[in-house]
Amino acid sequence: MSVTTDARPSALFVCIHNAGRSQMAAGFLTHLSGGQVEVRSAGSMPADQINPTAVEAMLELGIDIRDQKPKVLTTEAVQASDVVITMGCGDVCPIFPGKRYEDWKLDDPAGQGIEPVRTIRDDIHGRVLNLLSELGVEPVTTVGA
């Protein structure tokens, strides 16, 4: 992986399994920013695969995250990111001075049906739109119909 020196802001989404919340957030940010933001996601204890219900909920809005794989959280990913957004990973996220950290309190979609996952997805969508605004990035597209 090459090191980039572009001035794009970067965000890292972290949850325990990197299979639901963080993957949905990364999918929204990638889609809405149109490449204007460098997007990463990781988990402290990555699952074997992405939550299929999270995939289904995102597909309903035209965002395909099926090709994503849960990844382990690394110190390098944190160091390379401007904003680190945690979603229930507790104390396992490394803290570096000068980084911006946010903790998004979100229900875990693991083991839940499509209706609760849609609620979580829609909450994440709103938070990602706020994040884009805070980063000074205008969404290049909208989500859904």
N, CA, C and O of each residue as an XYZ file, in Angstrom:
580
protein
N       0.846     -1.177      0.000
C       0.000      0.000      0.000
C       0.886      1.233      0.000
O       1.772      1.365      0.844
N       0.657      2.113     -0.919
C       1.499      3.301     -1.016
C       1.008      4.391     -0.064
O      -0.172      4.465      0.280
N       1.934      5.211      0.337
C       1.602      6.320      1.224
C       1.157      7.493      0.357
O       1.842      7.866     -0.596
N       0.025      8.062      0.686
C      -0.470      9.191     -0.093
C      -0.131     10.486      0.632
O      -0.091     10.546      1.861
N       0.109     11.504     -0.158
C       0.427     12.804      0.422
C      -0.634     13.826      0.048
O      -0.407     15.030      0.170
N      -1.787     13.357     -0.406
C      -2.834     14.310     -0.767
C      -3.437     14.927      0.489
O      -3.225     14.452      1.604
N      -4.177     15.977      0.277
C      -4.708     16.740      1.409
C      -6.121     16.312      1.803
O      -6.783     17.004      2.577
N      -6.579     15.194      1.286
C      -7.924     14.739      1.634
C      -8.005     14.433      3.123
O      -7.074     13.868      3.696
N      -9.124     14.810      3.752
C      -9.302     14.370      5.136
C      -9.503     12.856      5.159
O      -9.923     12.259      4.168
N      -9.197     12.245      6.304
C      -9.355     10.795      6.413
C     -10.099     10.455      7.694
O      -9.955     11.121      8.719
N     -10.901      9.396      7.605
C     -11.692      8.961      8.753
C     -11.550      7.449      8.913
O     -11.496      6.701      7.937
N     -11.491      7.030     10.166
C     -11.426      5.616     10.515
C     -12.617      5.296     11.399
O     -12.823      5.940     12.428
N     -13.410      4.291     10.998
C     -14.550      3.827     11.785
C     -14.159      2.517     12.459
O     -13.714      1.579     11.797
N     -14.326      2.457     13.776
C     -13.903      1.284     14.536
C     -15.055      0.750     15.372
O     -15.689      1.494     16.120
N     -15.325     -0.552     15.239
C     -16.222     -1.238     16.159
C     -15.582     -2.585     16.484
O     -14.489     -2.873     15.995
N     -16.219     -3.397     17.277
C     -15.585     -4.630     17.724
C     -15.348     -5.598     16.557
O     -14.226     -6.061     16.349
N     -16.400     -5.899     15.803
C     -16.303     -6.941     14.781
C     -16.053     -6.428     13.371
O     -15.780     -7.222     12.471
N     -16.142     -5.109     13.158
C     -15.965     -4.526     11.822
C     -16.837     -5.256     10.800
O     -16.410     -5.543      9.681
N     -18.073     -5.548     11.218
C     -18.961     -6.329     10.359
C     -20.305     -5.644     10.122
O     -21.049     -6.059      9.233
N     -20.631     -4.616     10.887
C     -21.931     -3.970     10.767
C     -21.827     -2.463     10.779
O     -21.761     -1.831      9.724
N     -21.813     -1.873     11.982
C     -21.837     -0.418     12.127
C     -20.701      0.282     11.381
O     -20.937      1.206     10.602
N     -19.475     -0.163     11.626
C     -18.334      0.519     10.999
C     -18.337      0.331      9.484
O     -17.925      1.229      8.750
N     -18.795     -0.817      9.015
C     -18.858     -1.053      7.577
C     -19.957     -0.195      6.924
O     -19.770      0.327      5.825
N     -21.101     -0.056      7.610
C     -22.154      0.803      7.064
C     -21.678      2.250      7.020
O     -21.900      2.947      6.030
N     -21.020      2.710      8.094
C     -20.525      4.088      8.133
C     -19.503      4.322      7.025
O     -19.547      5.348      6.346
N     -18.586      3.376      6.841
C     -17.584      3.505      5.785
C     -18.254      3.526      4.409
O     -17.860      4.293      3.530
N     -19.266      2.680      4.232
C     -19.994      2.656      2.960
C     -20.669      3.980      2.663
O     -20.596      4.482      1.542
N     -21.332      4.554      3.675
C     -21.968      5.862      3.493
C     -20.932      6.938      3.170
O     -21.127      7.722      2.241
N     -19.832      6.983      3.929
C     -18.851      8.047      3.728
C     -18.184      7.922      2.363
O     -17.963      8.927      1.688
N     -17.865      6.712      1.958
C     -17.274      6.498      0.633
C     -18.231      6.963     -0.453
O     -17.839      7.681     -1.373
N     -19.490      6.550     -0.342
C     -20.511      6.875     -1.343
C     -20.779      8.381     -1.403
O     -20.773      8.981     -2.478
N     -21.011      8.974     -0.245
C     -21.412     10.382     -0.206
C     -20.270     11.340     -0.532
O     -20.504     12.415     -1.084
N     -19.039     10.961     -0.196
C     -17.906     11.866     -0.431
C     -17.358     11.753     -1.846
O     -16.625     12.633     -2.299
N     -17.704     10.685     -2.545
C     -17.213     10.529     -3.913
C     -15.692     10.545     -4.004
O     -15.133     11.028     -4.988
N     -15.024     10.024     -2.987
C     -13.573      9.980     -3.008
C     -12.891     11.197     -2.407
O     -11.663     11.268     -2.379
N     -13.677     12.162     -1.923
C     -13.090     13.366     -1.327
C     -12.561     13.122      0.084
O     -11.854     13.965      0.638
N     -12.904     11.961      0.671
C     -12.438     11.598      2.000
C     -11.826     10.207      1.913
O     -12.396      9.306      1.298
N     -10.666     10.040      2.531
C     -10.059      8.716      2.622
C     -10.759      7.979      3.754
O     -10.811      8.475      4.879
N     -11.302      6.789      3.464
C     -12.154      6.075      4.408
C     -11.513      4.747      4.795
O     -11.070      3.978      3.942
N     -11.473      4.494      6.119
C     -10.979      3.223      6.644
C     -11.990      2.692      7.651
O     -12.757      3.453      8.241
N     -11.983      1.377      7.838
C     -12.753      0.786      8.924
C     -11.977     -0.414      9.443
O     -11.210     -1.047      8.718
N     -12.200     -0.710     10.726
C     -11.480     -1.823     11.350
C     -12.213     -2.249     12.607
O     -13.128     -1.570     13.074
N     -11.795     -3.393     13.151
C     -12.402     -3.897     14.377
C     -11.351     -4.425     15.334
O     -10.282     -4.875     14.923
N     -11.672     -4.363     16.617
C     -10.742     -4.870     17.622
C     -10.709     -6.398     17.622
O      -9.682     -6.994     17.946
N     -11.823     -7.034     17.260
C     -11.905     -8.495     17.123
C     -12.740     -8.788     15.875
O     -13.917     -9.133     15.989
N     -12.142     -8.654     14.675
C     -12.919     -8.754     13.437
C     -13.657    -10.083     13.292
O     -13.147    -11.143     13.656
N     -14.851     -9.996     12.759
C     -15.659    -11.180     12.464
C     -15.121    -11.863     11.204
O     -14.205    -11.357     10.556
N     -15.698    -13.008     10.871
C     -15.296    -13.732      9.665
C     -15.853    -13.091      8.399
O     -15.253    -13.184      7.328
N     -17.009    -12.439      8.534
C     -17.651    -11.833      7.360
C     -18.515    -10.671      7.807
O     -18.806    -10.508      8.992
N     -18.919     -9.866      6.834
C     -19.810     -8.747      7.115
C     -21.209     -9.271      7.429
O     -21.655    -10.267      6.859
N     -21.879     -8.596      8.328
C     -23.245     -8.940      8.717
C     -24.153     -8.870      7.483
O     -24.307     -7.798      6.897
N     -24.756     -9.999      7.079
C     -25.590     -9.990      5.871
C     -26.796     -9.065      5.981
O     -27.261     -8.549      4.965
N     -27.309     -8.845      7.177
C     -28.439     -7.929      7.337
C     -27.992     -6.487      7.122
O     -28.743     -5.685      6.567
N     -26.786     -6.152      7.552
C     -26.239     -4.823      7.284
C     -26.048     -4.626      5.782
O     -26.342     -3.557      5.248
N     -25.555     -5.660      5.108
C     -25.391     -5.599      3.648
C     -26.737     -5.348      2.987
O     -26.855     -4.487      2.115
N     -27.762     -6.106      3.406
C     -29.108     -5.967      2.837
C     -29.652     -4.557      3.058
O     -30.214     -3.955      2.143
N     -29.484     -4.031      4.277
C     -29.997     -2.688      4.591
C     -29.324     -1.622      3.728
O     -29.976     -0.675      3.289
N     -28.033     -1.771      3.487
C     -27.319     -0.802      2.658
C     -27.708     -0.937      1.186
O     -27.839      0.065      0.483
N     -27.895     -2.179      0.718
C     -28.326     -2.389     -0.673
C     -29.667     -1.730     -0.944
O     -29.922     -1.277     -2.060
N     -30.533     -1.671      0.073
C     -31.832     -1.006     -0.094
C     -31.654      0.459     -0.487
O     -32.532      1.043     -1.122
N     -30.525      1.052     -0.113
C     -30.251      2.458     -0.434
C     -29.288      2.606     -1.605
O     -28.849      3.712     -1.922
N     -28.962      1.484     -2.247
C     -28.103      1.538     -3.417
C     -26.621      1.562     -3.112
O     -25.822      1.922     -3.976
N     -26.230      1.184     -1.889
C     -24.818      1.141     -1.523
C     -24.433     -0.313     -1.287
O     -25.000     -0.986     -0.426
N     -23.464     -0.788     -2.060
C     -23.056     -2.188     -2.018
C     -21.766     -2.331     -1.211
O     -20.706     -1.868     -1.633
N     -21.865     -2.975     -0.046
C     -20.680     -3.206      0.785
C     -20.318     -4.696      0.823
O     -19.547     -5.132      1.677
N     -20.883     -5.469     -0.111
C     -20.641     -6.915     -0.112
C     -19.179     -7.282     -0.302
O     -18.744     -8.336      0.161
N     -18.409     -6.427     -0.979
C     -17.007     -6.763     -1.251
C     -16.077     -6.408     -0.090
O     -14.875     -6.665     -0.167
N     -16.605     -5.830      0.969
C     -15.776     -5.460      2.118
C     -15.533     -6.657      3.029
O     -16.374     -7.550      3.138
N     -14.391     -6.663      3.672
C     -14.035     -7.720      4.607
C     -13.684     -7.097      5.951
O     -13.037     -6.050      5.987
N     -14.095     -7.712      7.059
C     -13.678     -7.215      8.367
C     -12.151     -7.216      8.472
O     -11.486     -8.173      8.075
N     -11.615     -6.123      9.015
C     -10.172     -5.945      9.135
C      -9.810     -5.676     10.585
O     -10.600     -5.105     11.338
N      -8.612     -6.091     10.970
C      -8.159     -5.869     12.332
C      -7.658     -4.430     12.487
O      -7.017     -3.875     11.594
N      -7.963     -3.859     13.621
C      -7.526     -2.503     13.940
C      -6.012     -2.490     14.138
O      -5.465     -3.295     14.891
N      -5.344     -1.561     13.450
C      -3.900     -1.418     13.609
C      -3.564     -0.016     14.082
O      -4.310      0.935     13.847
N      -2.440      0.091     14.747
C      -1.950      1.399     15.179
C      -1.733      2.296     13.963
O      -1.992      3.498     14.016
N      -1.256      1.702     12.867
C      -0.993      2.477     11.649
C      -2.275      3.098     11.095
O      -2.256      4.236     10.626
N      -3.386      2.363     11.144
C      -4.653      2.908     10.641
C      -5.081      4.114     11.465
O      -5.587      5.094     10.918
N      -4.881      4.045     12.771
C      -5.235      5.176     13.631
C      -4.324      6.361     13.332
O      -4.795      7.488     13.179
N      -3.021      6.105     13.250
C      -2.067      7.185     12.995
C      -2.327      7.877     11.667
O      -2.100      9.080     11.543
N      -2.804      7.126     10.665
C      -3.007      7.667      9.326
C      -4.339      8.394      9.170
O      -4.620      8.926      8.096
N      -5.156      8.429     10.206
C      -6.502      9.010     10.102
C      -6.599     10.322     10.864
O      -6.023     10.473     11.941
N      -7.335     11.268     10.291
C      -7.580     12.557     10.940
C      -8.639     12.438     12.023
O      -8.524     13.037     13.092
N      -9.676     11.653     11.729
C     -10.790     11.467     12.651
C     -10.942      9.974     12.908
O     -10.965      9.172     11.974
N     -11.044      9.607     14.184
C     -11.257      8.216     14.562
C     -12.610      8.145     15.264
O     -12.817      8.764     16.308
N     -13.525      7.380     14.673
C     -14.873      7.263     15.219
C     -15.060      5.847     15.739
O     -15.030      4.877     14.981
N     -15.253      5.751     17.050
C     -15.446      4.444     17.667
C     -16.929      4.182     17.866
O     -17.731      5.100     18.038
N     -17.264      2.906     17.839
C     -18.649      2.473     17.975
C     -18.673      1.274     18.907
O     -18.918      0.148     18.475
N     -18.422      1.515     20.166
C     -18.507      0.443     21.141
C     -17.290     -0.446     21.228
O     -17.414     -1.607     21.618
N     -16.101      0.060     20.875
C     -14.914     -0.803     20.992
C     -14.217     -0.610     22.324
O     -13.188     -1.239     22.573
N     -14.747      0.236     23.179
C     -14.211      0.380     24.524
C     -12.799      0.925     24.556
O     -12.460      1.856     23.825
N     -11.981      0.336     25.408
C     -10.630      0.838     25.638
C      -9.588      0.268     24.686
O      -8.404      0.571     24.831
N      -9.990     -0.542     23.722
C      -8.999     -1.175     22.857
C      -8.485     -0.243     21.762
O      -7.485     -0.554     21.115
N      -9.141      0.882     21.543
C      -8.701      1.801     20.506
C      -7.494      2.595     20.992
O      -7.563      3.255     22.028
N      -6.385      2.537     20.249
C      -5.227      3.319     20.663
C      -5.508      4.814     20.544
O      -6.179      5.261     19.613
N      -4.991      5.572     21.491
C      -5.207      7.021     21.520
C      -3.890      7.719     21.195
O      -2.860      7.439     21.808
N      -3.934      8.625     20.231
C      -2.756      9.406     19.862
C      -3.064     10.885     20.038
O      -4.139     11.341     19.647
N      -2.149     11.635     20.615
C      -2.356     13.079     20.771
C      -2.563     13.736     19.408
O      -1.948     13.356     18.412
N      -3.438     14.720     19.396
C      -3.675     15.471     18.170
C      -4.701     14.865     17.238
O      -5.063     15.486     16.239
N      -5.177     13.672     17.537
C      -6.229     13.051     16.722
C      -7.589     13.469     17.259
O      -7.766     13.692     18.456
N      -8.521     13.566     16.362
C      -9.899     13.853     16.762
C     -10.613     12.518     16.949
O     -10.617     11.673     16.054
N     -11.215     12.340     18.119
C     -11.944     11.110     18.425
C     -13.408     11.437     18.678
O     -13.738     12.449     19.297
N     -14.275     10.565     18.188
C     -15.703     10.637     18.495
C     -16.147      9.229     18.849
O     -15.641      8.251     18.300
N     -17.091      9.135     19.765
C     -17.679      7.830     20.071
C     -19.158      7.908     19.735
O     -19.909      8.658     20.359
N     -19.565      7.135     18.755
C     -20.967      7.093     18.353
C     -21.642      5.956     19.096
O     -21.287      4.791     18.918
N     -22.619      6.296     19.929
C     -23.390      5.291     20.670
C     -24.463      4.740     19.735
O     -25.453      5.411     19.443
N     -24.254      3.525     19.278
C     -25.167      2.876     18.341
C     -25.409      1.444     18.786
O     -24.505      0.785     19.301
N     -26.629      0.965     18.587
C     -26.910     -0.440     18.857
C     -26.096     -1.309     17.899
O     -25.797     -0.898     16.778
N     -25.749     -2.491     18.342
C     -25.027     -3.447     17.511
C     -26.047     -4.186     16.648
O     -26.999     -4.756     17.180
N     -25.864     -4.186     15.320
C     -26.827     -4.888     14.460
C     -26.683     -6.413     14.479
O     -27.516     -7.111     13.902
N     -25.662     -6.932     15.119
C     -25.442     -8.389     15.132
C     -26.658     -9.110     15.704
O     -27.133     -8.787     16.792
N     -27.148    -10.085     14.958
C     -28.256    -10.912     15.413
C     -29.620    -10.250     15.343
O     -30.608    -10.831     15.793
N     -29.698     -9.045     14.788
C     -30.982     -8.343     14.714
C     -31.591     -8.487     13.320
O     -30.889     -8.728     12.338
N     -32.904     -8.334     13.259
C     -33.621     -8.389     11.991
C     -33.464     -7.098     11.209
O     -32.826     -6.150     11.666
N     -34.053     -7.076     10.028
C     -33.868     -5.947      9.108
C     -34.434     -4.639      9.665
O     -33.839     -3.584      9.447
N     -35.559     -4.676     10.372
C     -36.146     -3.418     10.869
C     -35.215     -2.681     11.841
O     -34.955     -1.495     11.636
N     -34.703     -3.341     12.893
C     -33.772     -2.630     13.777
C     -32.494     -2.197     13.060
O     -31.928     -1.152     13.380
N     -32.037     -2.994     12.093
C     -30.816     -2.640     11.363
C     -31.068     -1.412     10.484
O     -30.176     -0.581     10.319
N     -32.266     -1.290      9.923
C     -32.599     -0.081      9.151
C     -32.534      1.166     10.034
O     -32.057      2.215      9.599
N     -33.013      1.049     11.270
C     -32.967      2.174     12.209
C     -31.517      2.568     12.499
O     -31.179      3.752     12.497
N     -30.661      1.570     12.747
C     -29.241      1.820     12.990
C     -28.612      2.450     11.745
O     -27.856      3.417     11.846
N     -28.926      1.899     10.580
C     -28.398      2.417      9.305
C     -28.772      3.880      9.119
O     -27.927      4.693      8.744
N     -30.031      4.222      9.377
C     -30.484      5.592      9.164
C     -29.826      6.551     10.158
O     -29.535      7.696      9.813
N     -29.591      6.092     11.379
C     -28.874      6.887     12.377
C     -27.446      7.153     11.886
O     -26.964      8.284     11.951
N     -26.777      6.111     11.398
C     -25.413      6.256     10.876
C     -25.394      7.223      9.699
O     -24.492      8.055      9.598
N     -26.370      7.124      8.816
C     -26.444      8.021      7.656
C     -26.446      9.483      8.099
O     -25.693     10.297      7.564
N     -27.282      9.811      9.066
C     -27.336     11.185      9.567
C     -26.019     11.626     10.184
O     -25.586     12.761      9.984
N     -25.386     10.742     10.925
C     -24.102     11.072     11.556
C     -23.007     11.283     10.509
O     -22.163     12.165     10.663
N     -23.021     10.474      9.445
C     -22.028     10.628      8.384
C     -22.233     11.953      7.652
O     -21.262     12.618      7.292
N     -23.489     12.338      7.431
C     -23.744     13.651      6.811
C     -23.191     14.776      7.688
O     -22.602     15.728      7.176
N     -23.377     14.671      9.001
C     -22.814     15.674      9.916
C     -21.296     15.676      9.850
O     -20.676     16.739      9.846
N     -20.690     14.495      9.798
C     -19.234     14.392      9.719
C     -18.724     15.064      8.448
O     -17.743     15.806      8.490
N     -19.379     14.810      7.326
C     -18.979     15.450      6.075
C     -18.998     16.968      6.220
O     -18.067     17.652      5.797
N     -20.058     17.482      6.819
C     -20.169     18.927      7.030
C     -19.013     19.437      7.888
O     -18.412     20.465      7.578
N     -18.704     18.714      8.970
C     -17.610     19.111      9.861
C     -16.260     19.070      9.158
O     -15.367     19.854      9.481
N     -16.105     18.157      8.197
C     -14.863     18.051      7.438
C     -14.801     19.064      6.292
O     -13.779     19.186      5.617
N     -15.909     19.790      6.079
C     -15.958     20.769      4.996
C     -16.084     20.136      3.623
O     -15.636     20.704      2.627
N     -16.698     18.955      3.571
C     -16.862     18.229      2.318
C     -18.341     18.216      1.954
O     -19.188     17.798      2.743
N     -18.629     18.677      0.759
C     -19.999     18.689      0.257
C     -20.330     17.312     -0.317
O     -19.578     16.810     -1.153
N     -21.445     16.679      0.110
C     -21.806     15.378     -0.480
C     -21.945     15.485     -1.994
O     -22.535     16.441     -2.496
N     -21.411     14.517     -2.719
C     -21.472     14.549     -4.166
C     -22.715     13.833     -4.693
O     -23.039     13.916     -5.878
N     -23.400     13.133     -3.801
C     -24.568     12.370     -4.199
C     -25.498     12.255     -2.995
O     -25.139     12.626     -1.877
N     -26.671     11.746     -3.237
C     -27.587     11.468     -2.136
C     -27.728      9.968     -2.003
O     -27.160      9.209     -2.789
N     -28.480      9.545     -1.014
C     -28.670      8.126     -0.757
C     -30.132      7.791     -0.929
O     -31.010      8.571     -0.561
N     -30.390      6.620     -1.494
C     -31.761      6.142     -1.623
C     -32.462      6.746     -2.818
O     -31.846      7.389     -3.668
N     -33.764      6.524     -2.865
C     -34.568      6.988     -3.983
C     -34.826      8.456     -3.817
O     -35.492      9.064     -4.655
